[in-house]
Amino acid sequence: MNKGKIAEMLGIEYPIFQGGMAWIADAELAAAVSNAGGLGIIAAGNADGDYVRTQIQKAKELTDKPFGLNIMLLSPFADEVAQIAAEERVPVITTGAGNPAKYMKMWLEADIKVIPVVPSITFAKIAERNGACAVIAEGGESGGHIGELATITLVPQVCDAVNLPVIAAGGIADGRGIAAAFALGAEAVQLGTRFLSATECNIHENYKKKVLKAGDTATVVTGRRLGHPVRSIKNQFAREYAKMEYTDISNEELENFGTGKLRLAVVEGDEKNGCFLAGQSAAMVTKEETCKEIIDDLWQDAERILGGLKKWEK
Ligand code: TUI
């Protein structure tokens, strides 16, 4: 099957991105995905410049294939990390949780392909105007920080609104999801949650277990009150946070209550107090596999389903 414009543009084998999950997506995961033919993406998250530079250099050692860096724009280190990404000339930058306009010129001058995550048509159009080579339209089924729209409504609207290739994200975890995304007009997909169970994903064993045993209604969205809705697996932390949103405590106290809880989940595996970010597709993640097994399985299934879809073949 024709693997499409995005794979060609980025020099990857399959149009499958691994989402840049904060605290989770390190050089090892990204390189494993890139070596399997997808686009592996290191997450800068809230980390400082030194950490990010080390991870970029490690990825360059672990793979000779293209890889990406995700810059979380709410990070206090976003300016520093943006500069380091340009210096290191990472092949691809994706951005999350904001508008990357002020960095675009610097990145484009460094010959970097910039692909912002957009939660709406407005931000897709801004990205196009500022020189992005594609956009990732991420629906609210995904884990972590989310927008208001669902993937099935967001993707076709973004495809109609901009003249750029669109990567669909949010709720996609298998070949059926990929087929659906292509039917909506996307030319590639980004998956995060499916890679949480990957052998090369260096998260605490308890995190993997939580994802593997998640059911269809295992996740919940908290944080709307502070303007940063976040989807995570229901546990004591999520329930307490949800309750606190409706009390009269200050925003600052609420924010402080959330600080450091993703680290508790990823590093300590603290099942009660950690914040276990995951998308609605967690219920579809049922076994631990290598990144290569995941990518091969995804593409084989997508190809089987899409075999006859003429629009994609041309
Ligand atoms: O960024 C993500 N997912 C994330 S970031 C993250 S770390 C974090 N922790 C606490 C609060 C906030 C972030 C965990 N998961 N996905 C990409 C994404 N980007 N989803 C939604 C957006 C987005 C939202 C608003 C992109 C642009 C945007 O622009 C609005 C503006 O006002 O700039």
CSV table of C-alpha atoms and ligand atoms in Angstrom, one decimal:
chain,number,residue,atom,x,y,z
A,1,MET,CA,0.0,0.0,0.0
A,2,ASN,CA,1.1,3.5,-0.7
A,3,LYS,CA,2.5,4.9,2.5
A,4,GLY,CA,1.6,8.5,1.7
A,5,LYS,CA,2.9,12.0,1.5
A,6,ILE,CA,3.9,12.4,5.2
A,7,ALA,CA,6.1,9.3,5.3
A,8,GLU,CA,7.7,10.5,2.1
A,9,MET,CA,8.2,14.1,3.4
A,10,LEU,CA,9.8,12.9,6.6
A,11,GLY,CA,11.7,9.9,5.2
A,12,ILE,CA,10.0,7.3,7.4
A,13,GLU,CA,8.7,4.0,6.4
A,14,TYR,CA,5.2,4.1,7.9
A,15,PRO,CA,2.9,7.1,8.6
A,16,ILE,CA,2.8,6.3,12.3
A,17,PHE,CA,4.0,8.8,15.0
A,18,GLN,CA,4.6,7.9,18.6
A,19,GLY,CA,3.2,10.7,20.8
A,20,GLY,CA,5.7,12.8,22.7
A,21,MET,CA,4.5,11.9,26.2
A,22,ALA,CA,5.9,14.1,29.0
A,23,TRP,CA,8.2,12.2,31.5
A,24,ILE,CA,7.6,9.0,29.4
A,25,ALA,CA,8.9,9.3,25.8
A,26,ASP,CA,12.7,9.2,26.2
A,27,ALA,CA,15.4,8.6,23.6
A,28,GLU,CA,15.1,4.8,24.0
A,29,LEU,CA,11.4,4.7,23.2
A,30,ALA,CA,11.8,7.2,20.4
A,31,ALA,CA,14.7,5.4,18.8
A,32,ALA,CA,12.9,2.0,19.1
A,33,VAL,CA,9.9,3.5,17.2
A,34,SER,CA,12.1,5.2,14.6
A,35,ASN,CA,14.1,2.0,14.1
A,36,ALA,CA,10.8,0.1,13.6
A,37,GLY,CA,9.9,2.5,10.7
A,38,GLY,CA,7.6,5.0,12.5
A,39,LEU,CA,8.5,8.5,13.8
A,40,GLY,CA,9.7,8.2,17.4
A,41,ILE,CA,9.3,11.4,19.4
A,42,ILE,CA,11.2,12.4,22.5
A,43,ALA,CA,9.2,14.5,25.0
A,44,ALA,CA,10.7,17.6,26.5
A,45,GLY,CA,7.8,17.9,28.9
A,46,ASN,CA,8.8,20.1,31.8
A,47,ALA,CA,12.5,19.0,31.6
A,48,ASP,CA,15.4,21.5,31.4
A,49,GLY,CA,17.7,22.0,28.4
A,50,ASP,CA,20.5,19.8,29.7
A,51,TYR,CA,18.2,16.8,29.9
A,52,VAL,CA,16.7,17.4,26.5
A,53,ARG,CA,20.1,17.9,24.8
A,54,THR,CA,21.3,14.6,26.4
A,55,GLN,CA,18.2,12.8,25.1
A,56,ILE,CA,18.6,14.2,21.6
A,57,GLN,CA,22.2,13.1,21.5
A,58,LYS,CA,21.3,9.7,22.8
A,59,ALA,CA,18.6,9.2,20.1
A,60,LYS,CA,21.2,10.2,17.4
A,61,GLU,CA,23.4,7.4,18.7
A,62,LEU,CA,20.6,4.8,18.9
A,63,THR,CA,19.1,5.4,15.5
A,64,ASP,CA,20.1,6.8,12.1
A,65,LYS,CA,16.5,7.2,11.2
A,66,PRO,CA,14.5,10.5,11.5
A,67,PHE,CA,13.1,11.2,15.0
A,68,GLY,CA,11.2,14.1,16.6
A,69,LEU,CA,11.2,16.3,19.7
A,70,ASN,CA,7.9,17.3,21.3
A,71,ILE,CA,8.1,20.7,23.1
A,72,MET,CA,5.5,21.3,25.7
A,73,LEU,CA,4.9,25.0,25.5
A,74,LEU,CA,3.6,25.5,29.0
A,75,SER,CA,7.0,24.3,30.3
A,76,PRO,CA,9.1,26.9,32.2
A,77,PHE,CA,12.0,25.7,30.0
A,78,ALA,CA,10.3,26.1,26.7
A,79,ASP,CA,12.5,29.0,25.4
A,80,GLU,CA,15.7,27.1,26.3
A,81,VAL,CA,14.5,23.8,24.8
A,82,ALA,CA,13.3,25.6,21.6
A,83,GLN,CA,16.9,27.0,21.2
A,84,ILE,CA,18.5,23.6,21.9
A,85,ALA,CA,16.3,21.9,19.4
A,86,ALA,CA,17.4,24.4,16.7
A,87,GLU,CA,21.1,24.0,17.7
A,88,GLU,CA,20.9,20.2,17.6
A,89,ARG,CA,18.9,20.4,14.3
A,90,VAL,CA,16.4,17.7,15.3
A,91,PRO,CA,14.7,16.5,12.1
A,92,VAL,CA,11.1,17.1,13.4
A,93,ILE,CA,9.6,19.3,16.1
A,94,THR,CA,6.1,18.8,17.3
A,95,THR,CA,4.6,21.2,19.9
A,96,GLY,CA,1.8,20.7,22.5
A,97,ALA,CA,-0.3,22.8,24.8
A,98,GLY,CA,0.1,26.1,23.1
A,99,ASN,CA,0.9,28.2,20.0
A,100,PRO,CA,4.6,27.9,18.8
A,101,ALA,CA,4.4,31.1,16.7
A,102,LYS,CA,7.4,32.8,18.3
A,103,TYR,CA,9.8,30.0,17.6
A,104,MET,CA,8.8,29.1,14.1
A,105,LYS,CA,11.3,31.4,12.3
A,106,MET,CA,14.2,30.0,14.3
A,107,TRP,CA,13.2,26.4,13.6
A,108,LEU,CA,12.5,26.9,9.9
A,109,GLU,CA,15.9,28.6,9.5
A,110,ALA,CA,17.5,25.5,11.1
A,111,ASP,CA,15.7,23.4,8.4
A,112,ILE,CA,13.5,21.6,10.9
A,113,LYS,CA,10.1,20.3,10.0
A,114,VAL,CA,7.6,21.7,12.4
A,115,ILE,CA,4.3,19.9,13.1
A,116,PRO,CA,2.2,21.6,15.9
A,117,VAL,CA,-0.5,19.7,17.7
A,118,VAL,CA,-3.8,21.6,17.2
A,119,PRO,CA,-7.0,21.2,19.1
A,120,SER,CA,-9.1,23.4,16.7
A,121,ILE,CA,-9.4,24.9,13.3
A,122,THR,CA,-8.2,28.3,14.6
A,123,PHE,CA,-4.8,26.9,15.7
A,124,ALA,CA,-4.5,24.8,12.5
A,125,LYS,CA,-4.8,28.0,10.4
A,126,ILE,CA,-2.3,29.8,12.6
A,127,ALA,CA,0.2,26.9,12.2
A,128,GLU,CA,-0.3,26.9,8.4
A,129,ARG,CA,0.3,30.7,8.2
A,130,ASN,CA,3.5,30.4,10.3
A,131,GLY,CA,5.1,27.7,8.1
A,132,ALA,CA,4.2,24.4,9.6
A,133,CYS,CA,4.6,21.5,7.2
A,134,ALA,CA,1.7,19.5,8.7
A,135,VAL,CA,-0.5,19.6,11.7
A,136,ILE,CA,-1.5,16.9,14.3
A,137,ALA,CA,-5.2,17.2,14.9
A,138,GLU,CA,-5.6,15.7,18.4
A,139,GLY,CA,-9.1,14.9,19.7
A,140,GLY,CA,-10.1,14.7,23.3
A,141,GLU,CA,-10.0,10.9,23.5
A,142,SER,CA,-6.3,11.2,24.0
A,143,GLY,CA,-4.4,11.1,27.2
A,144,GLY,CA,-2.8,14.1,28.9
A,145,HIS,CA,-3.7,17.7,28.1
A,146,ILE,CA,-6.7,17.8,25.7
A,147,GLY,CA,-8.8,20.2,23.7
A,148,GLU,CA,-12.7,20.3,23.5
A,149,LEU,CA,-13.4,18.4,20.2
A,150,ALA,CA,-13.4,14.6,19.5
A,151,THR,CA,-11.2,13.1,16.9
A,152,ILE,CA,-14.1,12.2,14.6
A,153,THR,CA,-15.3,15.8,14.4
A,154,LEU,CA,-11.9,17.6,14.6
A,155,VAL,CA,-10.0,15.7,11.9
A,156,PRO,CA,-12.3,16.3,8.9
A,157,GLN,CA,-12.8,19.9,9.9
A,158,VAL,CA,-9.0,20.5,10.1
A,159,CYS,CA,-8.5,18.7,6.7
A,160,ASP,CA,-11.1,21.1,5.1
A,161,ALA,CA,-9.7,24.2,6.8
A,162,VAL,CA,-6.0,23.9,5.9
A,163,ASN,CA,-3.9,23.0,2.9
A,164,LEU,CA,-1.5,20.9,4.9
A,165,PRO,CA,-1.3,17.1,5.5
A,166,VAL,CA,-3.1,16.2,8.7
A,167,ILE,CA,-2.0,13.6,11.3
A,168,ALA,CA,-4.9,12.3,13.4
A,169,ALA,CA,-4.4,11.7,17.1
A,170,GLY,CA,-6.7,10.8,20.0
A,171,GLY,CA,-8.4,7.4,20.5
A,172,ILE,CA,-6.3,5.5,17.9
A,173,ALA,CA,-4.8,2.3,19.1
A,174,ASP,CA,-5.1,-0.3,16.3
A,175,GLY,CA,-5.5,-0.8,12.6
A,176,ARG,CA,-9.2,0.0,12.7
A,177,GLY,CA,-8.4,3.4,14.2
A,178,ILE,CA,-5.8,4.1,11.5
A,179,ALA,CA,-8.3,3.1,8.8
A,180,ALA,CA,-10.9,5.4,10.4
A,181,ALA,CA,-8.5,8.3,10.6
A,182,PHE,CA,-7.6,7.9,6.9
A,183,ALA,CA,-11.3,7.8,6.0
A,184,LEU,CA,-11.6,11.1,7.8
A,185,GLY,CA,-8.9,12.6,5.5
A,186,ALA,CA,-5.8,12.2,7.7
A,187,GLU,CA,-2.6,11.0,6.0
A,188,ALA,CA,-0.9,9.7,9.1
A,189,VAL,CA,-1.6,8.9,12.8
A,190,GLN,CA,-0.1,9.6,16.2
A,191,LEU,CA,-0.5,7.1,19.0
A,192,GLY,CA,0.5,7.6,22.6
A,193,THR,CA,-1.3,5.2,24.9
A,194,ARG,CA,-0.6,2.1,22.7
A,195,PHE,CA,3.1,2.7,23.3
A,196,LEU,CA,2.8,2.8,27.1
A,197,SER,CA,2.9,-1.0,27.1
A,198,ALA,CA,5.9,-1.2,24.8
A,199,THR,CA,8.9,-3.2,26.1
A,200,GLU,CA,11.1,-0.2,25.4
A,201,CYS,CA,8.9,2.2,27.3
A,202,ASN,CA,10.7,3.0,30.5
A,203,ILE,CA,7.8,3.6,32.9
A,204,HIS,CA,7.2,2.0,36.2
A,205,GLU,CA,5.8,-1.5,36.1
A,206,ASN,CA,2.7,-0.3,38.0
A,207,TYR,CA,2.0,2.2,35.2
A,208,LYS,CA,2.1,-0.5,32.6
A,209,LYS,CA,-0.2,-2.7,34.7
A,210,LYS,CA,-2.7,0.1,35.2
A,211,VAL,CA,-2.9,0.6,31.4
A,212,LEU,CA,-3.1,-3.1,30.7
A,213,LYS,CA,-6.0,-3.6,33.1
A,214,ALA,CA,-7.9,-0.4,32.1
A,215,GLY,CA,-11.5,-0.8,31.0
A,216,ASP,CA,-13.6,1.3,28.7
A,217,THR,CA,-14.5,3.9,31.4
A,218,ALA,CA,-11.2,3.8,33.2
A,219,THR,CA,-10.2,7.4,32.4
A,220,VAL,CA,-11.5,10.8,33.6
A,221,VAL,CA,-10.8,14.4,32.7
A,222,THR,CA,-9.8,16.8,35.5
A,223,GLY,CA,-8.3,20.3,35.4
A,224,ARG,CA,-11.0,22.1,33.5
A,225,ARG,CA,-11.2,24.7,36.3
A,226,LEU,CA,-7.6,25.8,35.6
A,227,GLY,CA,-8.1,25.8,31.9
A,228,HIS,CA,-5.9,22.8,31.3
A,229,PRO,CA,-8.1,19.7,31.1
A,230,VAL,CA,-6.1,16.5,31.5
A,231,ARG,CA,-7.2,12.9,30.9
A,232,SER,CA,-5.8,10.3,33.3
A,233,ILE,CA,-6.7,6.9,34.7
A,234,LYS,CA,-9.1,7.1,37.6
A,235,ASN,CA,-7.5,6.5,41.0
A,236,GLN,CA,-7.4,8.2,44.4
A,237,PHE,CA,-5.4,11.2,43.1
A,238,ALA,CA,-7.9,11.8,40.2
A,239,ARG,CA,-10.9,11.5,42.5
A,240,GLU,CA,-9.4,13.8,45.1
A,241,TYR,CA,-8.5,16.4,42.4
A,242,ALA,CA,-11.9,16.2,40.8
A,243,LYS,CA,-13.5,16.8,44.2
A,244,MET,CA,-11.2,19.7,45.0
A,245,GLU,CA,-12.1,21.5,41.7
A,246,TYR,CA,-15.6,22.0,43.2
A,247,THR,CA,-14.5,23.4,46.5
A,248,ASP,CA,-13.6,27.0,47.3
A,249,ILE,CA,-9.8,26.4,47.6
A,250,SER,CA,-7.7,28.8,45.6
A,251,ASN,CA,-6.5,28.0,42.1
A,252,GLU,CA,-2.9,28.1,43.4
A,253,GLU,CA,-3.6,25.4,46.0
A,254,LEU,CA,-5.3,23.3,43.3
A,255,GLU,CA,-2.3,23.7,41.0
A,256,ASN,CA,0.1,22.8,43.8
A,257,PHE,CA,-1.9,19.7,44.5
A,258,GLY,CA,-1.3,18.5,40.9
A,259,THR,CA,2.4,19.4,40.8
A,260,GLY,CA,4.8,16.4,40.7
A,261,LYS,CA,2.1,13.8,40.4
A,262,LEU,CA,3.0,12.6,36.9
A,263,ARG,CA,6.6,11.9,38.1
A,264,LEU,CA,5.1,10.0,41.0
A,265,ALA,CA,3.2,7.8,38.5
A,266,VAL,CA,6.0,7.3,36.0
A,267,VAL,CA,9.0,7.0,38.3
A,268,GLU,CA,7.6,5.8,41.6
A,269,GLY,CA,4.6,3.9,40.3
A,270,ASP,CA,2.6,5.4,43.2
A,271,GLU,CA,-0.8,3.9,42.4
A,272,LYS,CA,-2.7,6.1,44.8
A,273,ASN,CA,-1.0,9.5,44.6
A,274,GLY,CA,0.3,9.4,41.0
A,275,CYS,CA,-1.3,10.9,37.9
A,276,PHE,CA,-1.4,8.2,35.3
A,277,LEU,CA,-2.0,10.0,32.0
A,278,ALA,CA,-3.6,7.7,29.4
A,279,GLY,CA,-6.2,8.0,26.6
A,280,GLN,CA,-9.6,6.3,26.2
A,281,SER,CA,-7.9,3.7,24.1
A,282,ALA,CA,-6.1,2.3,27.2
A,283,ALA,CA,-8.8,-0.4,27.3
A,284,MET,CA,-7.6,-1.5,23.8
A,285,VAL,CA,-4.0,-2.0,25.0
A,286,THR,CA,-3.9,-5.6,26.2
A,287,LYS,CA,-0.3,-6.9,26.1
A,288,GLU,CA,3.3,-5.8,26.4
A,289,GLU,CA,5.1,-5.8,23.0
A,290,THR,CA,8.1,-4.4,21.4
A,291,CYS,CA,7.8,-1.2,19.3
A,292,LYS,CA,8.5,-3.2,16.2
A,293,GLU,CA,5.7,-5.7,17.0
A,294,ILE,CA,3.3,-2.8,17.6
A,295,ILE,CA,4.2,-0.9,14.4
A,296,ASP,CA,4.1,-4.1,12.3
A,297,ASP,CA,0.7,-5.1,13.8
A,298,LEU,CA,-0.8,-1.6,13.3
A,299,TRP,CA,0.3,-1.4,9.7
A,300,GLN,CA,-0.6,-4.9,8.7
A,301,ASP,CA,-4.1,-4.4,10.1
A,302,ALA,CA,-4.5,-1.0,8.5
A,303,GLU,CA,-3.4,-2.3,5.2
A,304,ARG,CA,-5.8,-5.2,5.4
A,305,ILE,CA,-8.7,-2.9,6.1
A,306,LEU,CA,-7.8,-0.1,3.7
A,307,GLY,CA,-6.8,-2.4,0.9
A,308,GLY,CA,-9.6,-1.2,-1.3
A,309,LEU,CA,-9.7,2.4,-0.4
A,310,LYS,CA,-9.1,4.2,-3.7
A,311,LYS,CA,-8.6,7.6,-2.2
A,312,TRP,CA,-5.6,6.5,-0.2
A,313,GLU,CA,-4.2,4.4,-3.0
A,314,LYS,CA,-3.8,7.3,-5.5
B,1,TUI,O1,0.2,18.6,24.9
B,1,TUI,C1,-0.5,17.6,24.8
B,1,TUI,N1,-0.6,16.7,25.9
B,1,TUI,C2,0.0,16.9,27.1
B,1,TUI,S1,1.0,18.1,27.6
B,1,TUI,C3,1.1,17.5,29.1
B,1,TUI,S2,2.0,18.2,30.4
B,1,TUI,C4,0.8,19.2,31.1
B,1,TUI,N2,0.6,19.0,32.3
B,1,TUI,C5,-0.3,19.8,33.0
B,1,TUI,C6,-1.0,20.8,32.3
B,1,TUI,C7,-0.8,20.9,31.0
B,1,TUI,C8,0.1,20.1,30.3
B,1,TUI,C9,0.4,16.3,29.2
B,1,TUI,N3,-0.2,16.0,28.0
B,1,TUI,N4,-1.1,17.3,23.7
B,1,TUI,C10,-1.1,18.2,22.6
B,1,TUI,C11,-2.2,19.2,22.8
B,1,TUI,N5,-2.0,20.5,22.5
B,1,TUI,N6,-3.4,19.0,23.2
B,1,TUI,C12,-4.1,20.2,23.2
B,1,TUI,C13,-3.1,21.1,22.7
B,1,TUI,C14,-3.3,22.5,22.5
B,1,TUI,C15,-4.0,23.3,23.4
B,1,TUI,C16,-4.1,24.7,23.2
B,1,TUI,C17,-2.6,23.2,21.5
B,1,TUI,C18,-2.6,24.5,21.3
B,1,TUI,C19,-3.4,25.3,22.1
B,1,TUI,O2,-3.4,26.6,21.9
B,1,TUI,C20,-4.2,27.3,22.8
B,1,TUI,C21,-3.5,28.5,23.2
B,1,TUI,O3,-4.2,29.3,23.9
B,1,TUI,O4,-2.3,28.7,23.0
